[in-house]
PDB file of C-alpha atoms in Angstrom:
ATOM      1  CA  MET A   1     100.119 125.667 104.473  1.00  0.00           C
ATOM      2  CA  PRO A   2     100.007 122.831 101.831  1.00  0.00           C
ATOM      3  CA  VAL A   3      98.860 123.907  98.428  1.00  0.00           C
ATOM      4  CA  ARG A   4      95.840 122.086  96.705  1.00  0.00           C
ATOM      5  CA  PRO A   5      97.230 118.937  94.965  1.00  0.00           C
ATOM      6  CA  ARG A   6      97.000 118.559  91.292  1.00  0.00           C
ATOM      7  CA  VAL A   7      94.443 115.906  90.180  1.00  0.00           C
ATOM      8  CA  MET A   8      95.667 113.274  87.695  1.00  0.00           C
ATOM      9  CA  GLY A   9      92.675 111.564  86.073  1.00  0.00           C
ATOM     10  CA  ILE A  10      93.201 107.912  84.883  1.00  0.00           C
ATOM     11  CA  VAL A  11      92.398 106.855  81.346  1.00  0.00           C
ATOM     12  CA  ASN A  12      93.007 103.223  80.969  1.00  0.00           C
ATOM     13  CA  VAL A  13      93.056 102.436  77.156  1.00  0.00           C
ATOM     14  CA  THR A  14      93.144  98.641  78.161  1.00  0.00           C
ATOM     15  CA  PRO A  15      90.913  95.540  78.190  1.00  0.00           C
ATOM     16  CA  ASP A  16      92.316  94.241  81.518  1.00  0.00           C
ATOM     17  CA  SER A  17      92.972  97.088  84.121  1.00  0.00           C
ATOM     18  CA  PHE A  18      91.814  96.100  87.537  1.00  0.00           C
ATOM     19  CA  SER A  19      89.106  98.931  87.889  1.00  0.00           C
ATOM     20  CA  ASP A  20      87.781  99.843  84.443  1.00  0.00           C
ATOM     21  CA  GLY A  21      89.488  97.623  81.992  1.00  0.00           C
ATOM     22  CA  GLY A  22      87.527  97.444  78.718  1.00  0.00           C
ATOM     23  CA  ARG A  23      85.426 100.496  79.350  1.00  0.00           C
ATOM     24  CA  TYR A  24      87.670 102.818  77.475  1.00  0.00           C
ATOM     25  CA  ASP A  25      89.642 100.475  75.252  1.00  0.00           C
ATOM     26  CA  ASP A  26      89.137 102.318  71.980  1.00  0.00           C
ATOM     27  CA  THR A  27      90.170 105.743  70.884  1.00  0.00           C
ATOM     28  CA  GLU A  28      86.832 107.261  70.733  1.00  0.00           C
ATOM     29  CA  ARG A  29      85.548 106.154  74.131  1.00  0.00           C
ATOM     30  CA  ALA A  30      89.062 106.971  75.776  1.00  0.00           C
ATOM     31  CA  VAL A  31      89.001 110.434  74.416  1.00  0.00           C
ATOM     32  CA  ALA A  32      85.360 110.984  75.467  1.00  0.00           C
ATOM     33  CA  HIS A  33      86.331 109.784  78.979  1.00  0.00           C
ATOM     34  CA  GLY A  34      89.388 112.085  78.994  1.00  0.00           C
ATOM     35  CA  ARG A  35      87.217 115.120  78.078  1.00  0.00           C
ATOM     36  CA  ALA A  36      84.698 114.085  80.808  1.00  0.00           C
ATOM     37  CA  LEU A  37      87.467 113.989  83.491  1.00  0.00           C
ATOM     38  CA  LEU A  38      88.727 117.355  82.421  1.00  0.00           C
ATOM     39  CA  ALA A  39      85.161 118.813  82.856  1.00  0.00           C
ATOM     40  CA  GLU A  40      85.073 117.403  86.309  1.00  0.00           C
ATOM     41  CA  GLY A  41      88.274 118.998  87.388  1.00  0.00           C
ATOM     42  CA  ALA A  42      91.246 116.884  86.213  1.00  0.00           C
ATOM     43  CA  ASP A  43      94.387 119.060  85.830  1.00  0.00           C
ATOM     44  CA  ILE A  44      96.260 116.165  84.104  1.00  0.00           C
ATOM     45  CA  LEU A  45      95.229 113.140  82.050  1.00  0.00           C
ATOM     46  CA  ASP A  46      97.206 109.899  82.569  1.00  0.00           C
ATOM     47  CA  ILE A  47      96.911 107.694  79.546  1.00  0.00           C
ATOM     48  CA  GLY A  48      97.879 104.152  79.851  1.00  0.00           C
ATOM     49  CA  GLY A  49      97.862 101.204  77.372  1.00  0.00           C
ATOM     50  CA  GLU A  50      99.300  98.496  79.847  1.00  0.00           C
ATOM     51  CA  SER A  51      97.645  96.987  82.841  1.00  0.00           C
ATOM     52  CA  THR A  52      99.784  96.752  85.863  1.00  0.00           C
ATOM     53  CA  ARG A  53      97.319  94.918  88.083  1.00  0.00           C
ATOM     54  CA  PRO A  54      98.970  91.894  89.876  1.00  0.00           C
ATOM     55  CA  GLY A  55      99.292  89.093  87.560  1.00  0.00           C
ATOM     56  CA  ALA A  56      98.788  91.068  84.280  1.00  0.00           C
ATOM     57  CA  THR A  57     100.616  89.997  81.258  1.00  0.00           C
ATOM     58  CA  ARG A  58     102.398  92.629  79.097  1.00  0.00           C
ATOM     59  CA  PRO A  59     100.922  93.735  75.590  1.00  0.00           C
ATOM     60  CA  LEU A  60     103.228  93.926  72.611  1.00  0.00           C
ATOM     61  CA  VAL A  61     104.961  97.159  72.091  1.00  0.00           C
ATOM     62  CA  ALA A  62     102.785  97.733  68.826  1.00  0.00           C
ATOM     63  CA  GLU A  63      99.702  97.092  70.811  1.00  0.00           C
ATOM     64  CA  GLU A  64     100.532  99.607  73.467  1.00  0.00           C
ATOM     65  CA  LEU A  65     101.397 102.145  70.887  1.00  0.00           C
ATOM     66  CA  ASP A  66      98.219 101.661  68.975  1.00  0.00           C
ATOM     67  CA  ARG A  67      96.312 102.011  72.247  1.00  0.00           C
ATOM     68  CA  VAL A  68      97.803 105.273  73.593  1.00  0.00           C
ATOM     69  CA  VAL A  69      99.085 107.499  70.823  1.00  0.00           C
ATOM     70  CA  PRO A  70      95.817 108.388  69.042  1.00  0.00           C
ATOM     71  CA  VAL A  71      94.280 109.186  72.364  1.00  0.00           C
ATOM     72  CA  ILE A  72      97.132 111.294  73.540  1.00  0.00           C
ATOM     73  CA  ARG A  73      97.323 113.205  70.111  1.00  0.00           C
ATOM     74  CA  GLU A  74      93.591 114.078  70.266  1.00  0.00           C
ATOM     75  CA  LEU A  75      93.537 115.090  73.906  1.00  0.00           C
ATOM     76  CA  ALA A  76      96.761 117.091  73.674  1.00  0.00           C
ATOM     77  CA  ALA A  77      95.454 118.882  70.561  1.00  0.00           C
ATOM     78  CA  ALA A  78      92.449 119.775  72.625  1.00  0.00           C
ATOM     79  CA  GLY A  79      94.736 121.596  75.245  1.00  0.00           C
ATOM     80  CA  ALA A  80      94.867 118.937  77.931  1.00  0.00           C
ATOM     81  CA  VAL A  81      98.031 118.390  80.027  1.00  0.00           C
ATOM     82  CA  VAL A  82      98.755 114.721  79.072  1.00  0.00           C
ATOM     83  CA  SER A  83     100.814 112.098  80.896  1.00  0.00           C
ATOM     84  CA  VAL A  84     101.688 108.693  79.425  1.00  0.00           C
ATOM     85  CA  ASP A  85     101.563 105.842  81.784  1.00  0.00           C
ATOM     86  CA  THR A  86     104.358 103.502  80.401  1.00  0.00           C
ATOM     87  CA  MET A  87     107.513 101.645  81.256  1.00  0.00           C
ATOM     88  CA  ARG A  88     108.745 101.462  77.609  1.00  0.00           C
ATOM     89  CA  SER A  89     111.090 103.914  75.977  1.00  0.00           C
ATOM     90  CA  GLU A  90     109.424 103.428  72.495  1.00  0.00           C
ATOM     91  CA  VAL A  91     105.966 104.304  73.922  1.00  0.00           C
ATOM     92  CA  ALA A  92     107.365 107.216  75.940  1.00  0.00           C
ATOM     93  CA  GLU A  93     109.112 108.570  72.764  1.00  0.00           C
ATOM     94  CA  ALA A  94     106.090 108.272  70.517  1.00  0.00           C
ATOM     95  CA  ALA A  95     103.791 109.758  73.259  1.00  0.00           C
ATOM     96  CA  LEU A  96     105.988 112.747  73.693  1.00  0.00           C
ATOM     97  CA  ALA A  97     105.974 113.443  70.050  1.00  0.00           C
ATOM     98  CA  ALA A  98     102.139 113.141  70.040  1.00  0.00           C
ATOM     99  CA  GLY A  99     101.796 115.848  72.688  1.00  0.00           C
ATOM    100  CA  ALA A 100     102.383 114.218  76.126  1.00  0.00           C
ATOM    101  CA  THR A 101     104.436 116.378  78.488  1.00  0.00           C
ATOM    102  CA  ILE A 102     104.783 113.883  81.405  1.00  0.00           C
ATOM    103  CA  VAL A 103     106.139 110.303  81.482  1.00  0.00           C
ATOM    104  CA  ASN A 104     104.750 108.369  84.360  1.00  0.00           C
ATOM    105  CA  ASP A 105     106.897 105.377  84.644  1.00  0.00           C
ATOM    106  CA  VAL A 106     105.932 102.889  87.255  1.00  0.00           C
ATOM    107  CA  SER A 107     109.211 101.118  87.081  1.00  0.00           C
ATOM    108  CA  GLY A 108     111.299 104.309  87.717  1.00  0.00           C
ATOM    109  CA  GLY A 109     113.458 103.489  84.872  1.00  0.00           C
ATOM    110  CA  LEU A 110     114.240  99.873  85.894  1.00  0.00           C
ATOM    111  CA  ALA A 111     112.209  98.008  83.230  1.00  0.00           C
ATOM    112  CA  ASP A 112     113.635 100.043  80.403  1.00  0.00           C
ATOM    113  CA  PRO A 113     116.687 102.195  81.284  1.00  0.00           C
ATOM    114  CA  ARG A 114     116.554 103.914  77.924  1.00  0.00           C
ATOM    115  CA  ILE A 115     113.416 105.628  78.867  1.00  0.00           C
ATOM    116  CA  LEU A 116     115.472 108.114  81.109  1.00  0.00           C
ATOM    117  CA  GLU A 117     117.528 109.053  78.074  1.00  0.00           C
ATOM    118  CA  VAL A 118     114.282 109.626  76.149  1.00  0.00           C
ATOM    119  CA  VAL A 119     112.864 112.087  78.807  1.00  0.00           C
ATOM    120  CA  ALA A 120     116.336 113.718  79.164  1.00  0.00           C
ATOM    121  CA  ALA A 121     116.260 114.640  75.490  1.00  0.00           C
ATOM    122  CA  THR A 122     113.024 116.677  75.995  1.00  0.00           C
ATOM    123  CA  GLU A 123     111.528 119.247  78.445  1.00  0.00           C
ATOM    124  CA  ALA A 124     109.106 116.525  79.718  1.00  0.00           C
ATOM    125  CA  SER A 125     108.445 115.832  83.333  1.00  0.00           C
ATOM    126  CA  TYR A 126     109.048 112.467  84.767  1.00  0.00           C
ATOM    127  CA  VAL A 127     107.479 110.311  87.664  1.00  0.00           C
ATOM    128  CA  ALA A 128     109.615 107.636  89.084  1.00  0.00           C
ATOM    129  CA  MET A 129     107.569 105.192  90.996  1.00  0.00           C
ATOM    130  CA  HIS A 130     108.857 102.540  93.602  1.00  0.00           C
ATOM    131  CA  TRP A 131     108.933  99.196  91.746  1.00  0.00           C
ATOM    132  CA  ARG A 132     110.572  95.928  92.139  1.00  0.00           C
ATOM    133  CA  ALA A 133     109.309  93.537  89.398  1.00  0.00           C
ATOM    134  CA  HIS A 134     106.652  93.096  86.650  1.00  0.00           C
ATOM    135  CA  SER A 135     103.088  92.373  87.559  1.00  0.00           C
ATOM    136  CA  ASP A 136     103.301  88.675  87.055  1.00  0.00           C
ATOM    137  CA  ARG A 137     105.694  88.199  89.800  1.00  0.00           C
ATOM    138  CA  MET A 138     105.724  91.413  91.911  1.00  0.00           C
ATOM    139  CA  ARG A 139     104.013  89.616  94.864  1.00  0.00           C
ATOM    140  CA  ASP A 140     107.259  87.645  95.349  1.00  0.00           C
ATOM    141  CA  PHE A 141     109.016  90.822  96.213  1.00  0.00           C
ATOM    142  CA  ALA A 142     106.907  92.275  98.995  1.00  0.00           C
ATOM    143  CA  VAL A 143     109.542  91.649 101.659  1.00  0.00           C
ATOM    144  CA  TYR A 144     111.215  94.438 103.485  1.00  0.00           C
ATOM    145  CA  PRO A 145     113.646  93.235 106.169  1.00  0.00           C
ATOM    146  CA  ASP A 146     114.745  96.855 106.867  1.00  0.00           C
ATOM    147  CA  GLY A 147     111.169  98.104 106.998  1.00  0.00           C
ATOM    148  CA  VAL A 148     109.126  99.285 104.030  1.00  0.00           C
ATOM    149  CA  VAL A 149     109.578 103.044 104.666  1.00  0.00           C
ATOM    150  CA  GLU A 150     113.465 102.969 104.840  1.00  0.00           C
ATOM    151  CA  THR A 151     113.621 100.654 102.015  1.00  0.00           C
ATOM    152  CA  VAL A 152     111.292 102.587  99.732  1.00  0.00           C
ATOM    153  CA  CYS A 153     113.169 105.849 100.597  1.00  0.00           C
ATOM    154  CA  ARG A 154     116.597 104.217  99.799  1.00  0.00           C
ATOM    155  CA  GLU A 155     115.383 102.601  96.475  1.00  0.00           C
ATOM    156  CA  LEU A 156     113.676 105.872  95.358  1.00  0.00           C
ATOM    157  CA  ALA A 157     116.785 107.812  96.245  1.00  0.00           C
ATOM    158  CA  GLU A 158     118.661 105.413  93.908  1.00  0.00           C
ATOM    159  CA  ARG A 159     116.133 106.181  91.119  1.00  0.00           C
ATOM    160  CA  LEU A 160     116.720 109.864  91.656  1.00  0.00           C
ATOM    161  CA  GLU A 161     120.288 109.337  91.151  1.00  0.00           C
ATOM    162  CA  ALA A 162     119.657 107.509  87.836  1.00  0.00           C
ATOM    163  CA  THR A 163     117.506 110.296  86.546  1.00  0.00           C
ATOM    164  CA  GLU A 164     120.067 112.952  87.307  1.00  0.00           C
ATOM    165  CA  ALA A 165     122.842 110.787  85.737  1.00  0.00           C
ATOM    166  CA  ALA A 166     120.607 110.433  82.532  1.00  0.00           C
ATOM    167  CA  GLY A 167     120.485 114.280  82.488  1.00  0.00           C
ATOM    168  CA  ILE A 168     116.867 114.923  83.602  1.00  0.00           C
ATOM    169  CA  ALA A 169     116.693 118.323  85.530  1.00  0.00           C
ATOM    170  CA  PRO A 170     115.858 117.471  89.231  1.00  0.00           C
ATOM    171  CA  HIS A 171     112.879 119.984  89.131  1.00  0.00           C
ATOM    172  CA  ARG A 172     111.302 117.872  86.345  1.00  0.00           C
ATOM    173  CA  VAL A 173     111.098 114.667  88.586  1.00  0.00           C
ATOM    174  CA  ALA A 174     108.324 113.566  91.047  1.00  0.00           C
ATOM    175  CA  LEU A 175     108.324 110.527  93.088  1.00  0.00           C
ATOM    176  CA  ASP A 176     105.595 108.028  93.674  1.00  0.00           C
ATOM    177  CA  PRO A 177     105.877 105.412  96.633  1.00  0.00           C
ATOM    178  CA  GLY A 178     104.205 102.827  94.476  1.00  0.00           C
ATOM    179  CA  LEU A 179     101.154 101.724  96.656  1.00  0.00           C
ATOM    180  CA  GLY A 180     100.188  98.238  95.756  1.00  0.00           C
ATOM    181  CA  PHE A 181     103.277  97.370  93.746  1.00  0.00           C
ATOM    182  CA  ALA A 182     105.180  94.578  95.588  1.00  0.00           C
ATOM    183  CA  LYS A 183     103.551  95.630  98.950  1.00  0.00           C
ATOM    184  CA  LYS A 184     101.117  93.962 101.271  1.00  0.00           C
ATOM    185  CA  PRO A 185      98.247  95.873 102.605  1.00  0.00           C
ATOM    186  CA  ARG A 186     100.172  96.923 105.892  1.00  0.00           C
ATOM    187  CA  HIS A 187     103.074  98.162 103.773  1.00  0.00           C
ATOM    188  CA  ASN A 188     100.767 100.682 101.974  1.00  0.00           C
ATOM    189  CA  TRP A 189      99.430 101.987 105.303  1.00  0.00           C
ATOM    190  CA  GLU A 190     102.889 102.291 106.790  1.00  0.00           C
ATOM    191  CA  LEU A 191     104.056 104.318 103.714  1.00  0.00           C
ATOM    192  CA  LEU A 192     101.093 106.503 103.916  1.00  0.00           C
ATOM    193  CA  ALA A 193     101.593 107.248 107.580  1.00  0.00           C
ATOM    194  CA  ALA A 194     105.271 108.181 106.921  1.00  0.00           C
ATOM    195  CA  LEU A 195     104.933 110.467 103.831  1.00  0.00           C
ATOM    196  CA  GLU A 196     107.207 112.991 105.620  1.00  0.00           C
ATOM    197  CA  ALA A 197     110.167 110.488 105.385  1.00  0.00           C
ATOM    198  CA  LEU A 198     109.858 110.548 101.595  1.00  0.00           C
ATOM    199  CA  ARG A 199     109.762 114.371 101.592  1.00  0.00           C
ATOM    200  CA  VAL A 200     113.551 114.178 102.681  1.00  0.00           C
ATOM    201  CA  LEU A 201     114.296 113.304  99.141  1.00  0.00           C
ATOM    202  CA  GLY A 202     113.236 116.781  98.267  1.00  0.00           C
ATOM    203  CA  ARG A 203     110.888 115.995  95.260  1.00  0.00           C
ATOM    204  CA  PRO A 204     107.039 116.482  94.785  1.00  0.00           C
ATOM    205  CA  LEU A 205     105.105 113.457  95.722  1.00  0.00           C
ATOM    206  CA  LEU A 206     102.380 111.701  93.577  1.00  0.00           C
ATOM    207  CA  VAL A 207     100.303 109.226  95.255  1.00  0.00           C
ATOM    208  CA  GLY A 208      97.911 106.786  93.465  1.00  0.00           C
ATOM    209  CA  ALA A 209      95.659 105.038  95.994  1.00  0.00           C
ATOM    210  CA  SER A 210      92.457 105.001  93.999  1.00  0.00           C
ATOM    211  CA  ARG A 211      90.452 101.733  94.305  1.00  0.00           C
ATOM    212  CA  LYS A 212      93.445  99.666  95.177  1.00  0.00           C
ATOM    213  CA  SER A 213      93.333  96.418  96.905  1.00  0.00           C
ATOM    214  CA  PHE A 214      94.557  97.510 100.296  1.00  0.00           C
ATOM    215  CA  LEU A 215      91.473  99.651 100.505  1.00  0.00           C
ATOM    216  CA  GLY A 216      89.403  96.512  99.581  1.00  0.00           C
ATOM    217  CA  SER A 217      91.128  94.577 102.289  1.00  0.00           C
ATOM    218  CA  LEU A 218      90.489  97.317 104.941  1.00  0.00           C
ATOM    219  CA  LEU A 219      86.717  97.266 104.044  1.00  0.00           C
ATOM    220  CA  GLY A 220      86.285  93.606 103.632  1.00  0.00           C
ATOM    221  CA  VAL A 221      83.910  91.386 105.497  1.00  0.00           C
ATOM    222  CA  ALA A 222      84.823  87.790 106.553  1.00  0.00           C
ATOM    223  CA  GLY A 223      87.983  87.820 104.695  1.00  0.00           C
ATOM    224  CA  ARG A 224      86.350  88.903 101.416  1.00  0.00           C
ATOM    225  CA  PRO A 225      87.611  92.336 100.144  1.00  0.00           C
ATOM    226  CA  ARG A 226      85.202  95.097  99.263  1.00  0.00           C
ATOM    227  CA  PRO A 227      84.619  95.070  95.476  1.00  0.00           C
ATOM    228  CA  VAL A 228      86.714  97.505  93.331  1.00  0.00           C
ATOM    229  CA  ASP A 229      83.727  99.778  92.476  1.00  0.00           C
ATOM    230  CA  GLU A 230      82.697 100.195  96.294  1.00  0.00           C
ATOM    231  CA  ARG A 231      85.860 101.576  97.625  1.00  0.00           C
ATOM    232  CA  GLU A 232      85.391 105.253  96.608  1.00  0.00           C
ATOM    233  CA  HIS A 233      84.111 106.452  99.990  1.00  0.00           C
ATOM    234  CA  ALA A 234      87.321 105.276 101.632  1.00  0.00           C
ATOM    235  CA  HIS A 235      89.474 106.787  98.899  1.00  0.00           C
ATOM    236  CA  VAL A 236      87.764 110.163  99.296  1.00  0.00           C
ATOM    237  CA  ALA A 237      88.563 110.173 102.988  1.00  0.00           C
ATOM    238  CA  LEU A 238      92.242 109.303 102.199  1.00  0.00           C
ATOM    239  CA  VAL A 239      92.239 112.164  99.604  1.00  0.00           C
ATOM    240  CA  ALA A 240      91.371 114.627 102.335  1.00  0.00           C
ATOM    241  CA  LEU A 241      94.101 113.392 104.540  1.00  0.00           C
ATOM    242  CA  LEU A 242      96.751 113.404 101.685  1.00  0.00           C
ATOM    243  CA  ALA A 243      95.817 116.880 100.828  1.00  0.00           C
ATOM    244  CA  GLU A 244      96.387 118.250 104.292  1.00  0.00           C
ATOM    245  CA  ARG A 245      99.692 116.396 104.435  1.00  0.00           C
ATOM    246  CA  GLY A 246     100.903 118.188 101.372  1.00  0.00           C
ATOM    247  CA  VAL A 247     100.838 115.591  98.591  1.00  0.00           C
ATOM    248  CA  ASP A 248     101.449 117.404  95.263  1.00  0.00           C
ATOM    249  CA  CYS A 249      99.505 115.084  92.962  1.00  0.00           C
ATOM    250  CA  LEU A 250      96.723 112.508  93.257  1.00  0.00           C
ATOM    251  CA  ARG A 251      96.117 109.943  90.545  1.00  0.00           C
ATOM    252  CA  VAL A 252      92.461 108.975  90.663  1.00  0.00           C
ATOM    253  CA  HIS A 253      89.707 107.211  88.837  1.00  0.00           C
ATOM    254  CA  ASP A 254      86.874 109.421  90.197  1.00  0.00           C
ATOM    255  CA  VAL A 255      87.694 112.978  89.542  1.00  0.00           C
ATOM    256  CA  ARG A 256      84.555 114.597  90.586  1.00  0.00           C
ATOM    257  CA  ALA A 257      84.684 112.869  94.001  1.00  0.00           C
ATOM    258  CA  THR A 258      88.400 113.733  94.364  1.00  0.00           C
ATOM    259  CA  ALA A 259      87.613 117.406  93.447  1.00  0.00           C
ATOM    260  CA  ASP A 260      84.669 117.603  95.785  1.00  0.00           C
ATOM    261  CA  ALA A 261      86.932 116.332  98.694  1.00  0.00           C
ATOM    262  CA  LEU A 262      89.625 118.950  97.910  1.00  0.00           C
ATOM    263  CA  ALA A 263      87.067 121.716  97.716  1.00  0.00           C
ATOM    264  CA  VAL A 264      85.977 120.770 101.306  1.00  0.00           C
ATOM    265  CA  VAL A 265      89.610 120.624 102.645  1.00  0.00           C
ATOM    266  CA  ALA A 266      90.209 123.997 100.951  1.00  0.00           C
ATOM    267  CA  ALA A 267      87.013 125.524 102.535  1.00  0.00           C
ATOM    268  CA  MET A 268      88.210 124.409 105.879  1.00  0.00           C
ATOM    269  CA  GLY A 269      91.462 126.434 105.322  1.00  0.00           C
ATOM    270  CA  ALA A 270      93.661 123.318 105.207  1.00  0.00           C
ATOM    271  CA  THR A 271      95.163 124.056 101.787  1.00  0.00           C
ATOM    272  CA  THR A 272      95.717 127.080  99.622  1.00  0.00           C
ATOM    273  CA  ASP A 273      94.712 127.597  95.922  1.00  0.00           C
ATOM    274  CA  ALA A 274      98.300 128.428  94.819  1.00  0.00           C
ATOM    275  CA  GLY A 275      98.663 125.152  92.856  1.00  0.00           C
ATOM    276  CA  ALA A 276     101.042 122.347  93.374  1.00  0.00           C
ATOM    277  CA  MET A 277     104.726 122.656  92.668  1.00  0.00           C
ATOM    278  CA  TRP A 278     104.817 119.922  89.916  1.00  0.00           C
ATOM    279  CA  PRO A 279     104.828 119.526  87.037  1.00  0.00           C
ATOM    280  CA  PRO A 280     106.732 122.524  85.944  1.00  0.00           C
ATOM    281  CA  GLY A 281     105.392 124.625  83.097  1.00  0.00           C
ATOM    282  CA  ARG A 282     102.412 126.219  84.821  1.00  0.00           C
ATOM    283  CA  GLU A 283     104.042 127.100  88.104  1.00  0.00           C
ATOM    284  CA  ASP A 284     107.786 126.395  88.159  1.00  0.00           C
ATOM    285  CA  PRO A 285     109.120 125.211  91.587  1.00  0.00           C
TER     286      PRO A 285
END
């Protein structure tokens, strides 16, 4: 029987994230939001200082550091399990020094290969996501002649090889299929329907579907996608299905709605409360 997934609450310390950009773009508001997510049931807080929405431009390294490090330091000092959402080795290094214990790298080490060395030099956990290009041109790479499932499995296997070559212990690595990154709506649904294929890689799975555009396209009317803030009901339905299919971690905006959905799944006897197998530290795999 699948175990209850860990819930990773999103804290975007950015002015331009697709869902909540600007709401928590200073330290005080971001920390307050993180504390609220913990109270609602988040197991992990994912702190990010760079928007990866389609078309986004990258902040300077100094800007990203100024956004995330003070927030991480304060929330980690309060006892939170903190993940840093970054593609940059400099930011990962500073975040780990400030108390983060997970590096959530949407590029899987492709944007900055040194990030793997930074993680390997610590006991931190690492999330390698499927990624092909930065936000300003990733739409050009949403082409999968061999099929999206086969291609994502192959390219994530290559990322796993890179993490092992860098010296990151396999039990510290999780994989993310990268919903919405260089993928058209149908690609996302194909991946979600074929998560067992990713299981063959032998690593825990993190899925981030919260409020993404493929849900907006599904729910749209007359070719107009459902607005970002009106996609949560569909996401909650997906959360329940993913829990039953054994996903290990869910990256979400609305922690309370996700926790409620997981409570229903558990009450129906579809999951146990043993805790997910990743990240190590609480329950080692």
